[in-house]
Amino acid sequence: MTKNPSPREPALGPASDLGLWLGGYRPEESTDNTDGTAILVPRRRPVQRRSRERFARILAAAREVLLESGIESFTFDAVARRADVPIGTLYQFFANKYALICELDRADSSAVTEEMRGFLEETPSAQWPRVVEELIDRMARLWRTDPSRRAVWHAVQSTPATRTTTMANQMPVVALVAHAVAPLSPGASDTERGRLAGFLIHAGISMLNLAVQNLPRDEDKFDDTVEETKRMLISYLFLVAQDG
């Protein structure tokens, strides 16, 4: 039996292994970890209405700045100016820019989870290709509505700590997809289905990020890329179903 590793093991070990996450592995939480041994979280979360409004303004401003400048040029100064709050307010909530970026990713993952939750309770049947197509259309609407998802996704790949955090943020989505594909792979273990779900999610997100790359000036390319995403993932799932 494989020993469940300590949360202090390096990110390139257990934190990058989806199978361990599916087995219950979860690192500690931290406000300022940098080596990937902990999940980045805010220093505190707002409780009072005015504080929640400031927090929401900070997140909205952070999306705009990240979309315009990328993670390399992303600074608290720029976010504070855009949100019209003192820079000290950002530090009340976040230890550094990576913790702030991870909060954006957490919000994006939560939105995807909620969009999928009811839909993916439908068990794949003889009509499962139609189910996949509709699901991809739903996800495409999220990306079209908010192209900053692409910038957030790329930003959280930038450090061990952000990669560990986004893995934790994605686990509810992985669990939903793994459950949905179970009838297509009855001979697979839970871990194998989880890894299959992880592949589907990462492939789908990568294609949607490509689709929104040139919006709003290239709507046709967006639509074409979404259709290619459907074709690619459905073809892959047909092979999964054949293998059982």
GROMACS .gro file of C-alpha atoms in nm:
model
  244
    1MET     CA    1   0.000   0.000   0.000
    2THR     CA    2   0.139   0.341  -0.095
    3LYS     CA    3   0.216   0.561   0.202
    4ASN     CA    4   0.026   0.890   0.197
    5PRO     CA    5   0.300   1.154   0.186
    6SER     CA    6   0.348   1.435   0.431
    7PRO     CA    7   0.213   1.776   0.325
    8ARG     CA    8   0.574   1.897   0.357
    9GLU     CA    9   0.698   1.695   0.062
   10PRO     CA   10   0.802   1.905  -0.240
   11ALA     CA   11   0.551   2.014  -0.505
   12LEU     CA   12   0.718   1.820  -0.784
   13GLY     CA   13   0.641   1.505  -0.586
   14PRO     CA   14   0.296   1.447  -0.432
   15ALA     CA   15   0.142   1.784  -0.513
   16SER     CA   16   0.175   1.711  -0.886
   17ASP     CA   17   0.030   1.359  -0.859
   18LEU     CA   18  -0.345   1.363  -0.920
   19GLY     CA   19  -0.378   1.009  -0.787
   20LEU     CA   20  -0.263   1.118  -0.443
   21TRP     CA   21  -0.506   1.409  -0.441
   22LEU     CA   22  -0.788   1.171  -0.524
   23GLY     CA   23  -0.673   0.955  -0.233
   24GLY     CA   24  -0.726   1.242   0.008
   25TYR     CA   25  -0.387   1.416  -0.002
   26ARG     CA   26  -0.419   1.787   0.071
   27PRO     CA   27  -0.136   2.023   0.170
   28GLU     CA   28  -0.162   2.270   0.453
   29GLU     CA   29  -0.295   2.620   0.390
   30SER     CA   30  -0.063   2.921   0.391
   31THR     CA   31  -0.084   3.291   0.316
   32ASP     CA   32   0.266   3.324   0.171
   33ASN     CA   33   0.415   2.984   0.084
   34THR     CA   34   0.646   2.983  -0.218
   35ASP     CA   35   0.776   2.626  -0.256
   36GLY     CA   36   0.450   2.448  -0.336
   37THR     CA   37   0.414   2.262  -0.006
   38ALA     CA   38   0.098   2.453   0.089
   39ILE     CA   39  -0.218   2.597  -0.065
   40LEU     CA   40  -0.219   2.977  -0.094
   41VAL     CA   41  -0.516   3.144   0.076
   42PRO     CA   42  -0.602   3.503   0.172
   43ARG     CA   43  -0.484   3.638   0.506
   44ARG     CA   44  -0.847   3.693   0.592
   45ARG     CA   45  -1.184   3.703   0.423
   46PRO     CA   46  -1.420   3.999   0.453
   47VAL     CA   47  -1.721   3.974   0.680
   48GLN     CA   48  -1.885   4.316   0.686
   49ARG     CA   49  -2.063   4.451   0.379
   50ARG     CA   50  -1.822   4.738   0.311
   51SER     CA   51  -1.525   4.507   0.346
   52ARG     CA   52  -1.684   4.256   0.106
   53GLU     CA   53  -1.741   4.534  -0.146
   54ARG     CA   54  -1.374   4.640  -0.126
   55PHE     CA   55  -1.267   4.277  -0.163
   56ALA     CA   56  -1.485   4.238  -0.473
   57ARG     CA   57  -1.342   4.562  -0.619
   58ILE     CA   58  -0.990   4.434  -0.564
   59LEU     CA   59  -1.065   4.106  -0.741
   60ALA     CA   60  -1.231   4.282  -1.035
   61ALA     CA   61  -0.941   4.525  -1.067
   62ALA     CA   62  -0.690   4.241  -1.043
   63ARG     CA   63  -0.857   4.066  -1.337
   64GLU     CA   64  -0.835   4.378  -1.550
   65VAL     CA   65  -0.470   4.443  -1.464
   66LEU     CA   66  -0.374   4.079  -1.518
   67LEU     CA   67  -0.550   4.069  -1.855
   68GLU     CA   68  -0.369   4.385  -1.965
   69SER     CA   69  -0.020   4.324  -1.828
   70GLY     CA   70   0.028   3.952  -1.757
   71ILE     CA   71   0.170   3.802  -1.440
   72GLU     CA   72   0.524   3.938  -1.493
   73SER     CA   73   0.410   4.303  -1.480
   74PHE     CA   74   0.125   4.245  -1.235
   75THR     CA   75   0.172   4.459  -0.921
   76PHE     CA   76  -0.025   4.552  -0.611
   77ASP     CA   77   0.032   4.920  -0.696
   78ALA     CA   78  -0.151   4.880  -1.027
   79VAL     CA   79  -0.436   4.684  -0.868
   80ALA     CA   80  -0.475   4.937  -0.585
   81ARG     CA   81  -0.495   5.226  -0.832
   82ARG     CA   82  -0.749   5.043  -1.047
   83ALA     CA   83  -0.961   4.944  -0.745
   84ASP     CA   84  -0.927   5.293  -0.592
   85VAL     CA   85  -0.816   5.157  -0.255
   86PRO     CA   86  -0.499   5.214  -0.048
   87ILE     CA   87  -0.231   4.956  -0.122
   88GLY     CA   88  -0.239   4.864   0.247
   89THR     CA   89  -0.591   4.732   0.194
   90LEU     CA   90  -0.456   4.470  -0.047
   91TYR     CA   91  -0.199   4.360   0.209
   92GLN     CA   92  -0.475   4.321   0.468
   93PHE     CA   93  -0.619   4.047   0.248
   94PHE     CA   94  -0.322   3.905   0.056
   95ALA     CA   95   0.044   3.848   0.142
   96ASN     CA   96   0.159   3.875  -0.219
   97LYS     CA   97   0.040   3.885  -0.578
   98TYR     CA   98   0.042   3.506  -0.607
   99ALA     CA   99  -0.210   3.467  -0.325
  100LEU     CA  100  -0.432   3.721  -0.503
  101ILE     CA  101  -0.401   3.538  -0.835
  102CYS     CA  102  -0.493   3.212  -0.663
  103GLU     CA  103  -0.809   3.373  -0.528
  104LEU     CA  104  -0.908   3.462  -0.885
  105ASP     CA  105  -0.844   3.102  -0.988
  106ARG     CA  106  -1.050   2.982  -0.691
  107ALA     CA  107  -1.343   3.193  -0.808
  108ASP     CA  108  -1.307   3.064  -1.166
  109SER     CA  109  -1.295   2.701  -1.052
  110SER     CA  110  -1.600   2.752  -0.830
  111ALA     CA  111  -1.796   2.896  -1.123
  112VAL     CA  112  -1.704   2.597  -1.341
  113THR     CA  113  -1.800   2.357  -1.062
  114GLU     CA  114  -2.141   2.518  -1.021
  115GLU     CA  115  -2.200   2.517  -1.396
  116MET     CA  116  -2.114   2.149  -1.418
  117ARG     CA  117  -2.270   2.020  -1.099
  118GLY     CA  118  -2.627   1.963  -1.209
  119PHE     CA  119  -2.539   1.896  -1.571
  120LEU     CA  120  -2.283   1.623  -1.506
  121GLU     CA  121  -2.516   1.427  -1.281
  122GLU     CA  122  -2.664   1.295  -1.606
  123THR     CA  123  -2.508   0.953  -1.665
  124PRO     CA  124  -2.352   0.916  -2.011
  125SER     CA  125  -2.565   0.692  -2.230
  126ALA     CA  126  -2.594   0.617  -2.600
  127GLN     CA  127  -2.641   0.993  -2.634
  128TRP     CA  128  -2.328   1.087  -2.437
  129PRO     CA  129  -2.163   1.267  -2.735
  130ARG     CA  130  -2.451   1.515  -2.727
  131VAL     CA  131  -2.397   1.556  -2.353
  132VAL     CA  132  -2.028   1.634  -2.409
  133GLU     CA  133  -2.110   1.883  -2.684
  134GLU     CA  134  -2.356   2.069  -2.464
  135LEU     CA  135  -2.112   2.073  -2.174
  136ILE     CA  136  -1.837   2.222  -2.392
  137ASP     CA  137  -2.083   2.484  -2.519
  138ARG     CA  138  -2.160   2.580  -2.159
  139MET     CA  139  -1.792   2.610  -2.072
  140ALA     CA  140  -1.729   2.809  -2.391
  141ARG     CA  141  -1.993   3.061  -2.282
  142LEU     CA  142  -1.805   3.112  -1.954
  143TRP     CA  143  -1.480   3.178  -2.141
  144ARG     CA  144  -1.643   3.405  -2.399
  145THR     CA  145  -1.812   3.608  -2.124
  146ASP     CA  146  -1.488   3.649  -1.927
  147PRO     CA  147  -1.168   3.612  -2.132
  148SER     CA  148  -0.964   3.694  -1.819
  149ARG     CA  149  -0.995   3.324  -1.734
  150ARG     CA  150  -0.715   3.263  -1.985
  151ALA     CA  151  -0.487   3.514  -1.813
  152VAL     CA  152  -0.563   3.365  -1.471
  153TRP     CA  153  -0.497   3.011  -1.595
  154HIS     CA  154  -0.156   3.105  -1.734
  155ALA     CA  155  -0.070   3.303  -1.420
  156VAL     CA  156  -0.131   3.011  -1.183
  157GLN     CA  157   0.113   2.795  -1.379
  158SER     CA  158   0.396   3.033  -1.286
  159THR     CA  159   0.518   2.901  -0.947
  160PRO     CA  160   0.511   2.576  -0.746
  161ALA     CA  161   0.279   2.737  -0.489
  162THR     CA  162   0.026   2.856  -0.748
  163ARG     CA  163   0.033   2.520  -0.928
  164THR     CA  164  -0.037   2.336  -0.603
  165THR     CA  165  -0.320   2.576  -0.523
  166THR     CA  166  -0.487   2.546  -0.862
  167MET     CA  167  -0.472   2.167  -0.830
  168ALA     CA  168  -0.665   2.196  -0.504
  169ASN     CA  169  -0.911   2.441  -0.662
  170GLN     CA  170  -0.981   2.198  -0.948
  171MET     CA  171  -1.049   1.889  -0.739
  172PRO     CA  172  -1.429   1.939  -0.716
  173VAL     CA  173  -1.442   1.964  -1.097
  174VAL     CA  174  -1.222   1.655  -1.134
  175ALA     CA  175  -1.454   1.461  -0.903
  176LEU     CA  176  -1.762   1.560  -1.105
  177VAL     CA  177  -1.606   1.465  -1.439
  178ALA     CA  178  -1.465   1.139  -1.299
  179HIS     CA  179  -1.814   1.041  -1.184
  180ALA     CA  180  -1.964   1.129  -1.523
  181VAL     CA  181  -1.717   0.917  -1.723
  182ALA     CA  182  -1.746   0.613  -1.495
  183PRO     CA  183  -2.002   0.433  -1.720
  184LEU     CA  184  -1.762   0.470  -2.013
  185SER     CA  185  -1.477   0.306  -1.822
  186PRO     CA  186  -1.628   0.039  -1.595
  187GLY     CA  187  -1.298  -0.145  -1.565
  188ALA     CA  188  -1.099   0.158  -1.451
  189SER     CA  189  -1.010   0.233  -1.091
  190ASP     CA  190  -1.120   0.555  -0.922
  191THR     CA  191  -0.767   0.690  -0.956
  192GLU     CA  192  -0.755   0.606  -1.327
  193ARG     CA  193  -1.089   0.780  -1.382
  194GLY     CA  194  -0.963   1.079  -1.189
  195ARG     CA  195  -0.657   1.102  -1.409
  196LEU     CA  196  -0.879   1.069  -1.716
  197ALA     CA  197  -1.094   1.352  -1.581
  198GLY     CA  198  -0.784   1.562  -1.521
  199PHE     CA  199  -0.674   1.510  -1.881
  200LEU     CA  200  -1.017   1.606  -2.016
  201ILE     CA  201  -1.028   1.919  -1.801
  202HIS     CA  202  -0.678   2.035  -1.890
  203ALA     CA  203  -0.726   1.963  -2.261
  204GLY     CA  204  -1.060   2.142  -2.264
  205ILE     CA  205  -0.928   2.446  -2.077
  206SER     CA  206  -0.624   2.469  -2.304
  207MET     CA  207  -0.847   2.469  -2.612
  208LEU     CA  208  -1.084   2.728  -2.465
  209ASN     CA  209  -0.787   2.948  -2.377
  210LEU     CA  210  -0.680   2.921  -2.740
  211ALA     CA  211  -1.034   3.004  -2.853
  212VAL     CA  212  -1.052   3.334  -2.661
  213GLN     CA  213  -0.700   3.440  -2.755
  214ASN     CA  214  -0.813   3.675  -3.032
  215LEU     CA  215  -1.153   3.784  -2.904
  216PRO     CA  216  -1.338   4.003  -2.976
  217ARG     CA  217  -1.191   4.059  -3.322
  218ASP     CA  218  -1.201   3.695  -3.435
  219GLU     CA  219  -1.537   3.541  -3.344
  220ASP     CA  220  -1.514   3.285  -3.625
  221LYS     CA  221  -1.191   3.142  -3.486
  222PHE     CA  222  -1.353   3.113  -3.144
  223ASP     CA  223  -1.645   2.913  -3.286
  224ASP     CA  224  -1.415   2.694  -3.496
  225THR     CA  225  -1.191   2.617  -3.199
  226VAL     CA  226  -1.489   2.521  -2.983
  227GLU     CA  227  -1.606   2.280  -3.254
  228GLU     CA  228  -1.257   2.128  -3.278
  229THR     CA  229  -1.256   2.088  -2.900
  230LYS     CA  230  -1.577   1.887  -2.920
  231ARG     CA  231  -1.437   1.668  -3.197
  232MET     CA  232  -1.112   1.604  -3.009
  233LEU     CA  233  -1.264   1.517  -2.672
  234ILE     CA  234  -1.548   1.307  -2.813
  235SER     CA  235  -1.303   1.108  -3.027
  236TYR     CA  236  -1.088   1.047  -2.721
  237LEU     CA  237  -1.388   0.933  -2.515
  238PHE     CA  238  -1.491   0.690  -2.790
  239LEU     CA  239  -1.149   0.527  -2.750
  240VAL     CA  240  -1.194   0.519  -2.372
  241ALA     CA  241  -1.533   0.351  -2.415
  242GLN     CA  242  -1.386   0.093  -2.654
  243ASP     CA  243  -1.114   0.005  -2.403
  244GLY     CA  244  -1.373  -0.024  -2.127
   0.00000   0.00000   0.00000
